[in-house]
Each structure stands twice: as C-alpha cells, then as structure tokens.
C-alpha cells in the first residue's frame, strides 16, 4: 500500500533558526495537504497543494510540491515558540484503487528559547 | 459555527469491556472520517463515510471494531471487546465534500486507555 514518510522524525532548533521537513510518498499523489498538531491537540489544516512544482507561502511558512508529485517540503523561516508541534503531510494517491488519504509519519518540532 | 464534536474526551476502561466513541461532524459536511493515533503507528485512517454510507473500512484493524453513521449528524466507533493495544487517541474528522482531496476538520479526539 501507499506509504508516506517524513524526515526528520524530530527536530530541535533554537528560536530564530530555520526548519524544514520533507515528505516522500511511495506513489504519485493527487494533492498534498499539510497539517499541524500542537502538543495535546488535534491536527489542523494548514494548506493544500495540487499542481506539480507548486509553491505556496503563508507568512514564514513555504510549502513545495515536487515535480513528480511524490514529494513535498515545508520550510519555516526564523522559527518562533508558537511553531512548536508536529507537522504532518497527507495525500490521497493519484491512481485508481489507491485514493485512500494517507498521513505521513510526522516531524515533531521543538523550539529552544 | 461549532467544530467537530467528540465524546467522551477521555475514556478509561478495562480489557474486555465495550467502548463507544461518538462524533458529531460539522453541520453541512458530507464526509466523516475516523482515525487512530499512536506513537508507534502514527495517524491511521480507520474508516470513512460519504453521505452516511461507509466507503472504505480497510483500515479497521479487526472485527472487534465497528462504525456506524445512522444520520448526517452522528457517528459512532465501537470496540467490543476492548484490548490494551487499543489504547490510543481516536480522532473524528469531517469534510464538506465527498472526496479525499478536501480539507479535513478534526475533532479534539478521545483519549482511550484500556487497562
């Protein structure tokens, strides 16, 4: 079945440093979604990318969808303590019979003040 | 507008007991999803409904798990009998559309502990 892996699993950064998490799918995705889960909370939708090579920005967050639609990245510039949490990518497969939405393994970000 | 509502928020039970988790999706949303989250396995899709009809239950771990959606505003996930390995946070999510490409709105989750 479809697998979605994220690296790194954990990331500790000093406040103000940049952070990047990478998402890789074993199959082509029809779209990629990113969610953030604060400690003790629930996943909250951040953004969706649909087109091959698409790049979207939300303030300090930059999201990219790979040309082959099998990978994606989330980059945070100048992290703040409010960025703490686990970031998940998720995507439905693009092929018939593989449309199940699969969440990535997540990257847990902690900030050192 | 209220978000997805789940109850109970916490459940502690003993092995062998029946557990029922409840979910009220956002009004007007057509699809409902049940997830399980554990440290070991991450966030797993168990089952999802579209217009109250189960579409894909391939993620349901075994026959001890069952889910129903009797109407557009209510769904249950039942575990009978429960086992310690069922301990996890169970999330319900809903989407406005009927496909898997739509934004998912998650409820606060039910933290289940089976002793």
PDB file of C-alpha atoms in Angstrom, chain A residues 18-70:
ATOM      1  CA  UNK A  18      15.032  27.882  10.150  1.00  0.00           C
ATOM      2  CA  UNK A  19      13.290  24.494   9.973  1.00  0.00           C
ATOM      3  CA  UNK A  20      12.490  22.145   7.117  1.00  0.00           C
ATOM      4  CA  UNK A  21      10.562  18.884   6.982  1.00  0.00           C
ATOM      5  CA  UNK A  22      10.464  16.619   3.955  1.00  0.00           C
ATOM      6  CA  UNK A  23       7.643  14.358   2.848  1.00  0.00           C
ATOM      7  CA  UNK A  24       8.084  11.429   0.471  1.00  0.00           C
ATOM      8  CA  UNK A  25       5.366   9.188  -0.922  1.00  0.00           C
ATOM      9  CA  UNK A  26       5.838   5.735  -2.413  1.00  0.00           C
ATOM     10  CA  UNK A  27       3.215   6.572  -5.044  1.00  0.00           C
ATOM     11  CA  UNK A  28       2.138   9.616  -7.010  1.00  0.00           C
ATOM     12  CA  UNK A  29      -0.244  11.865  -5.109  1.00  0.00           C
ATOM     13  CA  UNK A  30      -3.212  13.747  -6.486  1.00  0.00           C
ATOM     14  CA  UNK A  31      -2.543  16.509  -3.979  1.00  0.00           C
ATOM     15  CA  UNK A  32      -0.600  17.136  -0.795  1.00  0.00           C
ATOM     16  CA  UNK A  33      -2.022  18.592   2.383  1.00  0.00           C
ATOM     17  CA  UNK A  34      -0.124  19.845   5.421  1.00  0.00           C
ATOM     18  CA  UNK A  35      -1.410  19.786   8.960  1.00  0.00           C
ATOM     19  CA  UNK A  36      -0.040  20.999  12.277  1.00  0.00           C
ATOM     20  CA  UNK A  37      -0.761  19.335  15.588  1.00  0.00           C
ATOM     21  CA  UNK A  38       0.119  21.190  18.770  1.00  0.00           C
ATOM     22  CA  UNK A  39       1.095  19.077  21.786  1.00  0.00           C
ATOM     23  CA  UNK A  40      -2.076  17.564  23.219  1.00  0.00           C
ATOM     24  CA  UNK A  41      -4.143  18.952  20.362  1.00  0.00           C
ATOM     25  CA  UNK A  42      -5.612  17.764  17.113  1.00  0.00           C
ATOM     26  CA  UNK A  43      -4.347  18.137  13.536  1.00  0.00           C
ATOM     27  CA  UNK A  44      -5.237  21.476  11.995  1.00  0.00           C
ATOM     28  CA  UNK A  45      -5.190  22.022   8.263  1.00  0.00           C
ATOM     29  CA  UNK A  46      -2.534  24.421   7.001  1.00  0.00           C
ATOM     30  CA  UNK A  47      -2.568  24.252   3.220  1.00  0.00           C
ATOM     31  CA  UNK A  48      -3.166  22.128   0.147  1.00  0.00           C
ATOM     32  CA  UNK A  49      -1.022  21.936  -2.988  1.00  0.00           C
ATOM     33  CA  UNK A  50      -2.370  20.416  -6.166  1.00  0.00           C
ATOM     34  CA  UNK A  51      -0.136  21.267  -9.104  1.00  0.00           C
ATOM     35  CA  UNK A  52       3.209  19.734  -9.944  1.00  0.00           C
ATOM     36  CA  UNK A  53       6.008  22.048  -8.788  1.00  0.00           C
ATOM     37  CA  UNK A  54       3.606  24.302  -6.916  1.00  0.00           C
ATOM     38  CA  UNK A  55       4.978  26.640  -4.248  1.00  0.00           C
ATOM     39  CA  UNK A  56       2.820  28.434  -1.704  1.00  0.00           C
ATOM     40  CA  UNK A  57       3.706  30.756   1.139  1.00  0.00           C
ATOM     41  CA  UNK A  58       1.975  31.588   4.379  1.00  0.00           C
ATOM     42  CA  UNK A  59       3.950  34.284   6.172  1.00  0.00           C
ATOM     43  CA  UNK A  60       7.089  32.477   7.390  1.00  0.00           C
ATOM     44  CA  UNK A  61       5.980  29.093   6.001  1.00  0.00           C
ATOM     45  CA  UNK A  62       6.863  27.948   2.472  1.00  0.00           C
ATOM     46  CA  UNK A  63       5.342  24.798   1.009  1.00  0.00           C
ATOM     47  CA  UNK A  64       6.518  22.996  -2.121  1.00  0.00           C
ATOM     48  CA  UNK A  65       5.071  20.131  -4.136  1.00  0.00           C
ATOM     49  CA  UNK A  66       7.554  18.149  -6.187  1.00  0.00           C
ATOM     50  CA  UNK A  67       7.536  17.951  -9.945  1.00  0.00           C
ATOM     51  CA  UNK A  68       6.706  14.252  -9.856  1.00  0.00           C
ATOM     52  CA  UNK A  69       4.019  14.824  -7.204  1.00  0.00           C
ATOM     53  CA  UNK A  70       5.658  12.261  -4.933  1.00  0.00           C
TER      54      UNK A  70
END
